[in-house]
Steps between C-alpha positions, in 0.01 A plus 500: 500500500388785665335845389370822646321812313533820634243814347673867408301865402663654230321784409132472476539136388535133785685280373557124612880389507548138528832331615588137433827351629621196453766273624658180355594236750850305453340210262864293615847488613863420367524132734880397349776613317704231384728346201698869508770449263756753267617342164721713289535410151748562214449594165595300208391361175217739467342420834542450904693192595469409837852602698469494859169402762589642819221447718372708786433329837321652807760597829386304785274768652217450206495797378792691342646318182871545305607425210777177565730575225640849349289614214647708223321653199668583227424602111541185427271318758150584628361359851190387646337448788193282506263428836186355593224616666257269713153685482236459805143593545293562170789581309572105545263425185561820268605476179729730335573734769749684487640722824409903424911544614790246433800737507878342498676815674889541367647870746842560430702442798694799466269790369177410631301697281587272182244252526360267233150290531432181283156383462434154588350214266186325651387132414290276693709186608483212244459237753362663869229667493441859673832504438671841292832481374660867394827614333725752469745559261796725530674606186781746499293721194235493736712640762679741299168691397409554847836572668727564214809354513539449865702175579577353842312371814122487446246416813226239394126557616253279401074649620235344366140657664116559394197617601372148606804396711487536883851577496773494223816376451786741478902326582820593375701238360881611537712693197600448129752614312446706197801600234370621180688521128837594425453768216620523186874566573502216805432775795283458758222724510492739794194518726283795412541859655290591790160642510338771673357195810902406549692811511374564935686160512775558221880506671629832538787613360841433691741775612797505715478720827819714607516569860570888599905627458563557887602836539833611548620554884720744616868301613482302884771755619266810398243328711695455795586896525162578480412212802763676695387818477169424612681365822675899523239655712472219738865521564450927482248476812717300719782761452220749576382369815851447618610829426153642685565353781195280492483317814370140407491364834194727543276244309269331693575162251794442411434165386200578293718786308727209401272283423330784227841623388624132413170437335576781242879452496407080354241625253766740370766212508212307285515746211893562509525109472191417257569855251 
């Protein structure tokens, strides 16, 4: 524990201002997590028969978990999902405690901002001590009044925590399948609309894009005339400078003229061909 006091003036008066803060050491720890199991059960004759135990083993790194078998909720069936908690440290002797949070996470695969959160059930073991067991049960009413009527895909995430622990214990435990009640006239209810969090994510609306009409060119032969006469004047100064009396052997290059001339005679060859 540790405090300090600290004095402040406020107008012609002193006054003393003492501070006391506290802080609560971890008291223990989660040491295990073991007997994970998923039962789903069926109703009939007024009450829950046991259907189907489909137990939940560790993968061989020790630490993620998955369910073995498919599990399906229905109207007509509720599941749950029992584990045990080995307790360490002072918690080891407590009686009744209960963890502050024991959440059983259901997100729906699809639309992530559906999610649902079951409270778990907390006993102390009949038989080991500092031993908790806790429980969830899903029900499809319990589902509907969260996410409505939202079947399909539904991520499992079990976190228990408190104040006391050194760490918690937070694991997802694979997927379960949710269809809820035919109505009245034997359709399927349809998942509900989306809210103001979903519609940056909602699919947009689809449309067909039509590429650009090419415009219409004038005919290949039209083209060609107007090639040719762009070829006119070159044709026009060689009658010119014959008819001058130009003397060409005058040129100090007569190889580098050629050279320039031919240059210009295959770009305009180019654009005749390529038009």
């Amino acid at each position: 524990m540790k405090s300090s006091s600290q004095l402040f003036f406020l107008g012609l008066g002193l006054f003393l201002l003492a501070c006391t803060a506290t802080r609560v050491a971890a008291a223990g720890q989660i040491k295990e997590v073991k007997n994970i199991e998923a039962r789903t059960f069926a109703y009939g004759g007024g009450k829950a028969e046991l259907k189907d135990t489909s137990p939940i083993d560790a993968k061989k790194n020790g630490q993620a978990f998955k369910f073995e078998t498919a599990l399906h909720l229905t109207d007509e069936s509720e599941i749950v999902v029992s584990l045990d908690l080995v307790l360490g440290g002072d918690l080891s002797s407590a009686k009744d405690f209960k963890p502050e949070q024991r959440l059983l996470t259901l997100t729906h695969s699809a639309r992530k901002t559906k999610v649902a959160r079951i409270v778990g059930d907390v006993k102390s073991h009949e038989t080991e001590a500092g031993t908790l067991s806790i429980k969830f049960t899903v029900t499809s009413e319990n589902l509907e009044l969260q996410t409505g009527t939202m079947s399909g895909d539904y991520d499992a995430e079990v976190v228990v925590a408190d104040t006391r622990f050194e760490s918690s214990f937070k694991q997802k435990f694979g997927s379960i399948f949710v269809t809820h009640a035919q109505k009245s006239d034997g359709s399927i209810p349809s998942d509900p609309p989306l809210d103001a969090r979903e519609f940056e994510y909602a699919p947009k609306p689809e449309f067909d894009h039509v590429m650009r009409q090419p415009e219409k060119r004038p005919p290949a032969f039209l083209s060609l005339v107007f090639t040719g006469a762009t070829l006119c004047p070159l044709g026009l100064l060689l009658l010119v400078l014959l008819s001058s009396g130009a003397n060409l052997k005058g040129m100090d290059s007569v190889f580098s003229a050629l050279i320039f001339h031919s240059s210009i005679a295959v770009v305009l060859g180019i654009i005749f061909l390529y038009w």
